[in-house]
């Protein structure tokens, strides 16, 4: 039966109905299971498998790759655990990996680790499909689109086709878009990777990561890496994540509407420069984003004149938490330069739109900007 995105989100990963049983079984807390005889069943030891993970993995796979046969999902304790699992399970000494040079700020740490293992790492910007220029001989191409925090977008299908022609695997960080905004596997990627901490679960109260693999062979290597390093999610976190999926479409629609309304309001402010949001028709990434994304995400980025101006703005906002991360139901923003590691100006703001009433959120931001300028 064909279903819409909202219906799929509500029903994803639910087991067959059983009389007197809950629609979503509670978390299974178990380090070991009854295991007489040979260990041939699906659940043997708590580091290897868990029924709560199984349901969540099925649910995420249904959202990231609906109707695609052979796809397997592996969940992790965090987004970085998922990122590391793909990169470190698929390449080895002497291989070449291509990373974006404007991606998530922890990628340079991953680069250092890869290079210590003898992997050659090349980088190029996300915008303009610049990674094409450094693909020759690569074993794996890592794409982050939209990029965090600059919100550049690249042509996933074009890059994936070029990478596959050269024998490389392709992984796409889908954290910012979520599976309701973009489906990397449908665009040609071999792996869709994300921090479920962000928009997927959307409440800012758990850490989670996942990898969706195109086939069982790739998934086996990723799953083996999880077993070796023990980067497993807790059953409570996995259950909370699954429960949160039911509202994914509702949250995403409001967040994207708020982000667009906010971007339009910011476009009229003289003190705001460098405004980026792929959903704006005038944004440099809008054309390609419109061709491969169904929603443009909850994040808007822009610059204020300097560090002090940005700090005053954040202090004046009442409906916006001064916090890192993004994708929560509560709006948040931060002066990204405070962390270091991102090539951004001191007044650069990464803003994550929540699900507040649009008119209230926009009014609060404009009032805070007025106060910051005074």
XYZ file of C-alpha atoms in Angstrom:
374
model
C 0.000 0.000 0.000
C 1.343 3.419 -0.948
C 1.689 5.792 1.992
C 2.583 9.430 2.504
C 5.558 10.653 4.506
C 3.543 11.448 7.603
C 1.905 8.050 7.637
C 5.265 6.371 7.076
C 6.849 8.304 9.945
C 4.045 7.320 12.319
C 4.113 3.624 11.360
C 7.829 3.084 10.655
C 9.386 0.090 12.337
C 6.313 -0.985 14.298
C 5.984 -4.752 14.821
C 2.947 -6.758 13.798
C 0.012 -6.107 16.109
C -0.401 -8.624 18.911
C -3.315 -8.772 21.290
C -2.597 -7.073 24.626
C 0.830 -5.891 23.474
C 1.769 -2.190 23.059
C 2.036 -0.786 19.555
C 5.659 0.181 20.252
C 7.222 -2.272 22.715
C 9.172 -0.739 25.555
C 12.976 -0.725 25.706
C 14.670 -4.059 26.282
C 17.320 -3.773 28.984
C 19.501 -6.849 28.643
C 23.206 -7.610 28.694
C 22.557 -11.280 27.934
C 19.715 -13.512 26.751
C 18.710 -17.110 27.427
C 20.929 -19.014 25.024
C 20.790 -22.821 25.312
C 22.630 -24.810 22.671
C 24.202 -23.180 19.625
C 23.970 -19.361 19.375
C 21.856 -19.272 16.223
C 19.193 -16.738 17.208
C 19.151 -12.982 16.552
C 19.869 -11.971 20.161
C 22.861 -13.379 21.961
C 24.698 -10.615 23.800
C 23.864 -6.980 24.502
C 26.817 -5.489 22.624
C 25.868 -7.343 19.436
C 22.120 -6.884 19.144
C 19.015 -5.712 20.934
C 15.304 -5.914 19.971
C 14.882 -2.176 20.612
C 17.688 -1.383 18.153
C 16.131 -3.732 15.606
C 12.828 -1.863 15.521
C 14.553 1.530 15.329
C 16.851 0.345 12.548
C 13.868 -0.909 10.570
C 12.114 2.416 11.082
C 15.054 4.546 9.950
C 15.568 2.335 6.906
C 11.927 2.772 5.933
C 12.347 6.557 6.081
C 15.748 6.838 4.392
C 15.103 4.280 1.657
C 11.404 3.395 1.404
C 10.774 0.406 -0.830
C 14.459 -0.293 -1.532
C 15.350 -3.971 -1.138
C 18.501 -5.062 0.644
C 19.034 -1.842 2.591
C 20.270 -2.298 6.161
C 20.566 0.230 8.989
C 22.983 0.235 11.922
C 22.412 2.548 14.895
C 25.161 4.011 17.068
C 25.697 5.852 20.326
C 26.268 9.180 18.541
C 26.561 10.781 15.140
C 30.356 10.793 15.332
C 30.342 7.080 16.152
C 28.386 6.544 12.924
C 30.722 8.790 10.909
C 33.799 7.014 12.256
C 32.289 3.592 11.620
C 31.853 4.238 7.902
C 35.234 5.853 7.339
C 37.260 3.457 9.464
C 35.500 0.268 8.381
C 35.685 0.874 4.640
C 39.248 2.138 4.097
C 42.751 1.201 5.178
C 46.389 2.155 4.814
C 47.222 3.362 1.319
C 43.624 4.245 0.419
C 42.446 7.744 -0.502
C 39.467 9.455 1.150
C 37.914 12.713 -0.048
C 36.310 14.918 2.614
C 34.665 18.354 2.437
C 36.832 21.131 3.858
C 33.768 23.078 5.032
C 31.905 20.302 6.826
C 31.214 19.510 10.457
C 33.973 20.767 12.710
C 34.867 17.290 14.026
C 35.851 16.071 10.545
C 39.409 17.447 10.934
C 39.770 15.171 13.967
C 38.684 12.228 11.830
C 41.178 13.319 9.181
C 44.007 13.229 11.719
C 43.037 9.710 12.748
C 42.797 8.506 9.161
C 46.207 9.927 8.351
C 47.709 8.222 11.409
C 46.418 4.953 9.961
C 48.139 5.653 6.639
C 45.103 6.877 4.716
C 45.595 9.784 2.303
C 42.962 12.477 2.856
C 42.072 15.101 0.281
C 39.633 17.957 0.826
C 37.656 20.399 -1.280
C 34.687 22.730 -0.690
C 31.107 21.506 -0.929
C 29.924 24.287 -3.245
C 30.381 24.005 -6.991
C 30.867 20.225 -6.734
C 34.554 20.994 -6.111
C 35.209 17.510 -4.725
C 35.102 16.256 -8.312
C 38.548 17.755 -8.843
C 40.218 15.552 -6.211
C 38.418 12.246 -6.785
C 41.035 10.471 -8.889
C 42.028 7.193 -7.249
C 39.777 7.658 -4.196
C 38.390 4.708 -2.254
C 35.648 6.714 -0.543
C 33.991 10.082 -1.106
C 32.384 11.789 1.895
C 29.703 14.382 1.066
C 27.982 16.746 3.474
C 25.077 18.569 1.911
C 23.826 21.025 2.993
C 27.166 21.690 4.642
C 27.352 22.607 8.306
C 27.467 25.491 9.109
C 27.803 27.273 5.746
C 24.787 25.606 4.061
C 26.388 25.055 0.680
C 24.832 22.311 -1.446
C 26.398 20.007 -3.997
C 24.936 17.737 -6.686
C 24.892 14.345 -4.975
C 23.983 12.369 -8.077
C 26.706 13.997 -10.175
C 29.351 13.363 -7.519
C 28.156 9.816 -6.869
C 28.226 8.926 -10.561
C 31.764 10.263 -10.903
C 32.943 8.480 -7.756
C 31.433 5.153 -8.795
C 32.978 5.464 -12.261
C 36.340 5.570 -10.516
C 35.544 2.696 -8.176
C 34.902 4.773 -5.045
C 32.201 4.348 -2.436
C 30.016 7.350 -1.550
C 28.742 8.370 1.873
C 26.432 11.334 2.456
C 25.974 13.048 5.798
C 22.213 13.589 5.866
C 22.029 15.132 9.338
C 20.830 18.582 8.389
C 18.341 17.479 5.737
C 16.890 14.439 7.575
C 15.322 11.637 5.501
C 12.243 13.801 4.944
C 14.370 16.436 3.263
C 16.713 14.263 1.224
C 17.290 10.580 0.446
C 20.974 10.030 -0.369
C 20.604 6.404 -1.428
C 18.025 7.389 -4.039
C 20.560 9.925 -5.323
C 23.224 7.255 -5.752
C 25.031 7.125 -2.403
C 26.152 3.863 -0.838
C 25.716 5.136 2.725
C 23.390 7.670 4.341
C 24.885 8.752 7.660
C 23.462 11.092 10.268
C 23.447 12.293 13.810
C 20.011 11.290 15.025
C 20.648 13.668 17.915
C 19.529 16.520 15.669
C 16.388 16.836 13.564
C 15.555 13.143 13.336
C 14.644 12.867 17.021
C 14.225 16.600 17.503
C 13.953 17.132 21.238
C 17.535 17.796 22.262
C 17.450 15.059 24.903
C 19.414 12.119 23.495
C 22.540 11.242 21.519
C 22.234 8.864 18.579
C 23.781 8.120 15.204
C 22.964 5.823 12.314
C 24.269 4.461 9.042
C 21.960 3.245 6.296
C 23.838 0.886 3.964
C 22.853 -0.002 0.432
C 23.637 -3.710 0.852
C 24.312 -6.391 3.444
C 28.023 -6.643 2.702
C 28.647 -2.983 3.497
C 26.413 -3.176 6.540
C 28.320 -6.193 7.875
C 31.569 -4.214 7.970
C 29.884 -1.258 9.646
C 28.181 -3.542 12.176
C 31.457 -5.329 12.889
C 33.078 -1.973 13.606
C 30.300 -1.163 16.071
C 30.913 -4.471 17.812
C 34.676 -3.987 17.979
C 34.599 -0.463 19.419
C 31.378 -0.928 21.414
C 29.773 2.296 20.186
C 26.275 1.051 20.901
C 23.203 3.111 21.825
C 21.448 2.527 25.108
C 18.057 0.828 24.790
C 16.309 3.800 26.387
C 17.849 6.203 23.871
C 16.899 3.908 21.019
C 13.316 3.653 22.252
C 13.023 7.413 22.734
C 14.379 7.938 19.221
C 11.807 5.556 17.736
C 8.994 7.210 19.662
C 10.124 10.615 18.365
C 9.948 9.539 14.719
C 6.152 9.667 14.825
C 6.214 13.474 14.849
C 9.066 13.887 12.347
C 6.904 15.199 9.522
C 4.946 17.535 11.799
C 8.143 18.932 13.294
C 9.934 19.205 9.969
C 7.115 21.068 8.260
C 6.898 23.688 11.020
C 10.665 24.017 11.373
C 11.188 24.481 7.649
C 8.351 27.025 7.473
C 9.868 28.926 10.392
C 13.351 28.818 8.865
C 12.081 30.223 5.572
C 10.059 32.959 7.282
C 13.071 33.876 9.388
C 15.378 33.964 6.361
C 12.970 36.260 4.531
C 12.811 38.578 7.546
C 16.604 38.638 7.915
C 17.024 39.470 4.239
C 15.575 42.908 4.955
C 18.027 43.787 7.729
C 20.920 46.085 6.897
C 23.174 44.657 9.614
C 22.746 41.072 8.354
C 25.191 39.844 5.710
C 26.106 36.462 4.271
C 22.564 35.139 4.709
C 22.230 31.494 3.645
C 19.198 29.254 3.461
C 18.746 26.826 0.536
C 14.995 27.462 0.546
C 15.418 31.107 -0.449
C 15.044 31.491 -4.244
C 17.975 33.920 -4.255
C 20.295 31.576 -2.354
C 23.255 30.335 -4.457
C 22.350 26.726 -3.639
C 18.624 26.986 -4.293
C 18.604 25.532 -7.806
C 20.423 22.296 -7.056
C 18.777 22.008 -3.631
C 15.353 22.213 -5.287
C 16.286 19.344 -7.580
C 17.373 16.912 -4.862
C 15.720 18.063 -1.629
C 12.056 17.873 -0.627
C 12.524 20.145 2.393
C 15.321 22.631 2.986
C 15.938 22.080 6.677
C 15.658 24.063 9.877
C 19.020 25.860 9.840
C 19.673 29.429 8.696
C 23.109 31.023 8.820
C 24.061 34.692 8.700
C 26.626 37.201 9.902
C 26.315 40.161 12.218
C 28.923 42.947 12.136
C 31.208 41.582 14.855
C 31.513 39.336 17.883
C 30.006 41.781 20.379
C 27.028 42.490 18.118
C 26.359 38.766 17.798
C 26.636 38.231 21.554
C 24.198 41.069 22.234
C 21.715 39.574 19.797
C 21.890 36.154 21.440
C 21.517 37.660 24.904
C 18.423 39.651 23.872
C 16.519 36.765 22.248
C 13.824 35.325 24.496
C 12.501 32.427 22.397
C 15.929 31.290 21.234
C 18.289 29.222 23.369
C 21.977 30.122 23.135
C 23.086 26.533 22.594
C 24.980 24.344 20.188
C 23.461 21.559 18.063
C 20.331 22.029 15.925
C 17.047 20.427 14.918
C 15.243 20.708 18.246
C 11.615 21.708 18.719
C 12.975 24.727 20.613
C 14.777 27.324 18.517
C 18.454 27.753 19.246
C 21.342 29.788 17.902
C 24.991 30.269 18.573
C 27.978 32.345 17.592
C 29.699 29.520 15.805
C 33.162 31.037 15.988
C 33.335 30.470 19.734
C 34.330 26.849 19.134
C 37.075 27.385 16.594
C 37.489 24.894 13.769
C 34.991 26.524 11.383
C 36.149 29.066 8.807
C 33.551 31.649 9.822
C 33.575 35.301 10.861
C 33.399 36.275 14.534
C 29.817 37.479 14.060
C 28.622 34.329 12.264
C 25.345 32.931 13.626
C 24.027 29.412 13.052
C 20.310 29.539 13.783
C 18.117 26.463 14.218
C 14.410 27.165 13.851
C 12.116 25.295 16.235
C 8.369 24.751 16.149
C 7.253 27.947 17.903
C 4.489 29.976 16.273
C 6.082 31.591 13.251
C 4.907 35.103 14.036
C 6.234 34.866 17.606
C 9.633 33.558 16.570
C 10.185 36.132 13.824
C 9.045 38.952 16.090
C 11.417 37.854 18.841
C 14.389 37.682 16.455
C 13.649 41.112 14.993
C 13.228 42.604 18.452
C 16.544 41.080 19.549
C 18.257 42.487 16.469
C 16.845 45.930 17.195
C 18.066 45.738 20.785
C 21.497 44.505 19.723
C 21.901 47.410 17.323
C 20.866 50.042 19.871
